């Protein structure tokens, strides 16, 4: 009995004490929106609601807002035809980069990961760099923390799927600034676009031993009339997953194309 008491007390103490600058670990997103901001739609688990087949889940009982588009941004958005969300379309009729297994890029890898056990990121901090791994697509990005500055956006800069990212600490907040994004990527499953001039700020804060918060703000004057702030993304530390084998979830084009043909393009029951 005494040993059990000591063990329980030790576990509680470990959970209560944490280093707010230690973001390493596997984190499962538990916040409701799988879109860039508090815009409903875009998640597999909400598909029945999006299609009008069921009532809104309780977790969507939150204020929602639309994107602050410029006319050019709105026109570009309407040309993006996603394979998820409230504008879901069969991949053969749409142009969602996911349908070709293209990299999701940043910030979609943070906002649009598949529901359930794959809505996960893993963070690894090493001297001068922080790695953020996306379980879906088995992708990763590098945030440089060695004091370097972001590259200037000019004709000599090659856009990247995940952009260029640098990070720094301000108190207990880890701030990541990024630019140089490939404009072929989307912000999320809803098909929100961006240009190659987009700047993105991410603010991470470990609020307790088990909880990580993220708020994103993008600036892209060509497509958005003002800086656009996301909702607060919330992740919970998954200590058990750290002991699991790496699931190695890849988007394999040959498998994705066959799945789309048999299922998502409307072929279910016909072949």
Coordinates of C-alpha atoms in Angstrom, one line a residue:
X1 CA 0.0 0.0 0.0
X2 CA 2.8 2.3 0.9
X3 CA 4.7 1.5 -2.3
X4 CA 1.6 2.2 -4.3
X5 CA 1.1 5.5 -2.6
X6 CA 4.7 6.5 -3.4
X7 CA 4.4 5.4 -7.0
X8 CA 1.2 7.4 -7.5
X9 CA 2.7 10.4 -5.8
X10 CA 5.8 10.2 -8.0
X11 CA 3.7 10.0 -11.2
X12 CA 1.7 13.0 -10.2
X13 CA 4.9 14.9 -9.3
X14 CA 6.4 14.1 -12.7
X15 CA 3.2 15.2 -14.5
X16 CA 3.2 18.5 -12.5
X17 CA 6.9 19.4 -13.2
X18 CA 8.0 20.2 -16.7
X19 CA 10.4 22.3 -18.7
X20 CA 8.3 24.9 -20.6
X21 CA 11.2 25.1 -23.2
X22 CA 11.1 21.4 -23.8
X23 CA 8.7 20.8 -26.7
X24 CA 10.0 17.3 -27.7
X25 CA 7.6 14.5 -27.9
X26 CA 4.6 13.1 -29.8
X27 CA 1.6 15.4 -29.7
X28 CA -2.0 14.5 -30.7
X29 CA -4.2 17.4 -31.8
X30 CA -7.4 17.6 -29.8
X31 CA -8.8 21.0 -30.8
X32 CA -11.9 20.8 -33.0
X33 CA -11.0 22.5 -36.3
X34 CA -8.8 20.7 -38.9
X35 CA -8.6 23.8 -41.0
X36 CA -6.3 26.8 -40.8
X37 CA -8.6 28.8 -38.7
X38 CA -12.0 28.5 -36.9
X39 CA -13.8 27.6 -40.2
X40 CA -15.9 24.5 -40.1
X41 CA -15.2 21.6 -42.4
X42 CA -12.1 20.0 -43.8
X43 CA -11.9 16.9 -41.5
X44 CA -12.7 13.3 -42.3
X45 CA -14.4 12.8 -38.9
X46 CA -16.8 15.7 -39.7
X47 CA -17.8 14.6 -43.1
X48 CA -21.3 13.4 -42.2
X49 CA -22.0 16.9 -40.7
X50 CA -20.5 18.7 -43.7
X51 CA -22.7 16.7 -46.1
X52 CA -25.8 17.5 -44.0
X53 CA -26.3 13.9 -42.9
X54 CA -25.8 14.5 -39.1
X55 CA -26.1 17.3 -36.7
X56 CA -23.0 19.3 -35.8
X57 CA -20.8 17.5 -33.2
X58 CA -20.7 19.2 -29.8
X59 CA -17.1 20.1 -30.4
X60 CA -18.1 22.4 -33.1
X61 CA -20.1 24.6 -30.7
X62 CA -17.7 27.4 -31.2
X63 CA -17.8 30.8 -33.1
X64 CA -16.6 30.4 -36.7
X65 CA -15.4 33.0 -39.2
X66 CA -14.5 33.1 -42.9
X67 CA -11.2 34.1 -44.4
X68 CA -10.5 37.8 -45.0
X69 CA -10.0 37.4 -48.7
X70 CA -9.0 40.0 -51.2
X71 CA -11.0 39.7 -54.5
X72 CA -7.9 38.0 -56.0
X73 CA -7.7 35.6 -53.1
X74 CA -11.3 34.8 -53.3
X75 CA -11.1 34.0 -57.0
X76 CA -8.1 31.8 -56.4
X77 CA -9.9 30.0 -53.6
X78 CA -12.9 29.2 -55.8
X79 CA -10.5 27.6 -58.4
X80 CA -9.2 25.2 -55.7
X81 CA -11.4 22.1 -55.7
X82 CA -10.6 20.0 -52.6
X83 CA -11.1 16.3 -51.9
X84 CA -12.1 17.0 -48.3
X85 CA -14.3 19.4 -46.3
X86 CA -17.4 21.3 -47.1
X87 CA -16.6 21.5 -50.8
X88 CA -15.6 17.9 -51.1
X89 CA -15.3 16.7 -54.7
X90 CA -14.2 13.4 -56.2
X91 CA -10.5 13.6 -56.9
X92 CA -10.9 13.0 -60.6
X93 CA -13.0 16.2 -60.7
X94 CA -10.9 18.3 -58.4
X95 CA -7.3 19.6 -58.1
X96 CA -6.4 18.9 -54.5
X97 CA -2.6 18.3 -54.3
X98 CA -3.3 15.5 -51.9
X99 CA -4.8 13.5 -54.8
X100 CA -1.4 13.3 -56.4
X101 CA 0.4 12.6 -53.1
X102 CA 2.1 16.0 -53.4
X103 CA 3.6 17.3 -50.1
X104 CA 1.1 19.1 -48.0
X105 CA 3.7 21.8 -47.0
X106 CA 3.4 24.2 -44.1
X107 CA 1.0 25.0 -42.6
X108 CA -1.3 22.3 -44.0
X109 CA 0.9 19.6 -42.3
X110 CA -0.1 21.3 -39.0
X111 CA -3.8 22.0 -39.8
X112 CA -5.1 19.3 -42.0
X113 CA -3.7 16.0 -40.9
X114 CA -6.0 13.0 -41.1
X115 CA -8.4 12.6 -38.2
X116 CA -8.0 10.1 -35.4
X117 CA -4.6 8.5 -34.5
X118 CA -2.9 10.3 -37.4
X119 CA -3.6 13.9 -36.2
X120 CA -0.1 13.8 -34.7
X121 CA 3.1 15.7 -34.9
X122 CA 6.4 14.8 -33.3
X123 CA 8.9 17.5 -32.2
X124 CA 12.6 16.9 -31.7
X125 CA 14.9 19.6 -30.4
X126 CA 18.6 19.4 -30.9
X127 CA 21.2 22.2 -30.7
X128 CA 20.6 24.8 -33.3
X129 CA 17.6 23.0 -34.9
X130 CA 14.1 21.9 -34.1
X131 CA 12.6 19.1 -36.3
X132 CA 8.8 18.8 -36.7
X133 CA 7.7 15.5 -38.0
X134 CA 4.3 14.9 -39.6
X135 CA 3.1 11.3 -39.3
X136 CA 0.8 11.7 -42.3
X137 CA 3.0 11.6 -45.4
X138 CA 5.9 10.9 -43.2
X139 CA 7.2 14.4 -43.8
X140 CA 9.4 16.7 -41.7
X141 CA 10.5 20.3 -41.6
X142 CA 13.5 22.0 -40.0
X143 CA 13.3 25.1 -37.9
X144 CA 16.8 26.7 -37.5
X145 CA 17.5 28.1 -34.1
X146 CA 21.2 29.1 -34.6
X147 CA 20.4 32.8 -35.0
X148 CA 20.4 32.9 -38.8
X149 CA 17.9 35.3 -40.6
X150 CA 15.3 34.3 -43.1
X151 CA 16.3 34.6 -46.7
X152 CA 15.0 37.6 -48.7
X153 CA 12.2 36.9 -51.1
X154 CA 13.7 37.6 -54.5
X155 CA 14.3 35.9 -57.8
X156 CA 17.2 34.0 -56.3
X157 CA 15.1 32.3 -53.7
X158 CA 13.8 28.8 -54.6
X159 CA 10.4 28.2 -53.1
X160 CA 10.2 25.1 -50.9
X161 CA 7.2 22.9 -50.0
X162 CA 7.8 23.7 -46.3
X163 CA 9.3 27.1 -46.8
X164 CA 12.3 28.4 -44.8
X165 CA 11.9 28.6 -41.0
X166 CA 13.8 30.1 -38.1
X167 CA 12.9 29.9 -34.4
X168 CA 13.6 31.8 -31.2
X169 CA 12.3 31.9 -27.6
X170 CA 10.6 34.9 -26.1
X171 CA 10.0 33.9 -22.5
X172 CA 8.1 30.6 -22.6
X173 CA 6.9 31.1 -26.2
X174 CA 8.7 29.5 -29.1
X175 CA 8.2 31.7 -32.1
X176 CA 8.8 30.3 -35.6
X177 CA 8.9 32.7 -38.6
X178 CA 8.8 31.3 -42.1
X179 CA 8.8 32.4 -45.7
X180 CA 9.7 31.1 -49.2
X181 CA 6.7 28.8 -49.6
X182 CA 5.8 27.0 -52.8
X183 CA 2.4 28.5 -53.8
X184 CA 1.2 25.1 -55.0
X185 CA 0.4 24.1 -51.4
X186 CA -2.8 24.9 -49.6
X187 CA -3.3 26.1 -46.1
X188 CA -5.7 23.3 -45.2
X189 CA -8.3 20.8 -46.5
X190 CA -10.7 23.6 -47.4
X191 CA -8.4 24.7 -50.2
X192 CA -7.4 28.1 -48.9
X193 CA -4.6 29.4 -51.1
X194 CA -1.4 31.5 -50.6
X195 CA 1.2 33.1 -52.8
X196 CA 4.9 32.6 -52.7
X197 CA 5.1 35.9 -50.8
X198 CA 3.3 34.5 -47.7
X199 CA 4.9 35.0 -44.3
X200 CA 3.9 32.8 -41.5
X201 CA 4.4 33.2 -37.7
X202 CA 3.8 30.2 -35.4
X203 CA 3.7 30.7 -31.6
X204 CA 4.1 27.5 -29.5
X205 CA 3.6 27.4 -25.8
X206 CA 3.7 24.4 -23.5
X207 CA 1.1 25.4 -20.9
X208 CA 1.5 22.3 -18.7
X209 CA 3.2 18.9 -18.8
X210 CA 0.6 17.5 -21.1
X211 CA -0.6 20.4 -23.2
X212 CA 0.9 22.3 -26.2
X213 CA -0.8 25.3 -27.8
X214 CA -0.1 26.8 -31.2
X215 CA -1.4 30.0 -32.8
X216 CA -0.6 30.9 -36.4
X217 CA -0.7 34.2 -38.1
X218 CA -0.1 34.6 -41.9
X219 CA 0.5 37.7 -43.9
X220 CA -0.1 37.6 -47.6
X221 CA -1.5 40.9 -48.9
X222 CA -2.2 39.7 -52.4
X223 CA -4.7 37.1 -51.2
X224 CA -5.8 38.3 -47.7
X225 CA -6.9 41.8 -46.7
X226 CA -5.2 41.7 -43.3
X227 CA -3.0 39.4 -41.3
X228 CA -5.1 36.3 -40.6
X229 CA -4.8 34.6 -37.2
X230 CA -5.8 31.0 -36.7
X231 CA -7.7 29.5 -33.9
X232 CA -5.7 28.1 -31.0
X233 CA -4.5 24.6 -31.9
X234 CA -4.2 22.3 -28.9
X235 CA -2.2 19.1 -28.7
X236 CA -1.9 16.6 -25.8
X237 CA 1.3 14.8 -25.1
X238 CA 1.0 11.1 -26.1
X239 CA 3.5 9.4 -23.8
X240 CA 2.4 5.9 -24.9
X241 CA 2.9 6.5 -28.6
X242 CA 6.6 7.2 -27.9
X243 CA 6.9 3.4 -27.2
X244 CA 5.1 2.4 -30.4
X245 CA 6.8 1.4 -33.6
X246 CA 7.0 4.0 -36.2
X247 CA 3.9 3.6 -38.4
X248 CA 5.6 4.9 -41.5
X249 CA 2.5 6.4 -43.2
X250 CA 3.5 7.3 -46.8
X251 CA 1.2 8.7 -49.5
X252 CA 2.2 6.2 -52.3
X253 CA 0.9 7.5 -55.7
X254 CA 0.1 4.0 -57.0
X255 CA -1.9 3.2 -53.9
X256 CA -3.6 6.6 -53.7
X257 CA -4.6 6.6 -57.4
X258 CA -6.1 3.1 -57.0
X259 CA -8.0 4.1 -53.8
X260 CA -9.3 7.2 -55.5
X261 CA -10.6 5.2 -58.5
X262 CA -12.2 2.5 -56.4
X263 CA -13.6 4.6 -53.6
X264 CA -13.3 8.4 -53.6
X265 CA -14.2 8.9 -57.3
X266 CA -17.5 7.1 -56.8
X267 CA -16.4 3.6 -57.9
X268 CA -17.4 1.8 -54.7
X269 CA -19.8 -1.1 -55.5
X270 CA -19.1 -0.8 -59.2
X271 CA -15.8 -2.6 -59.4

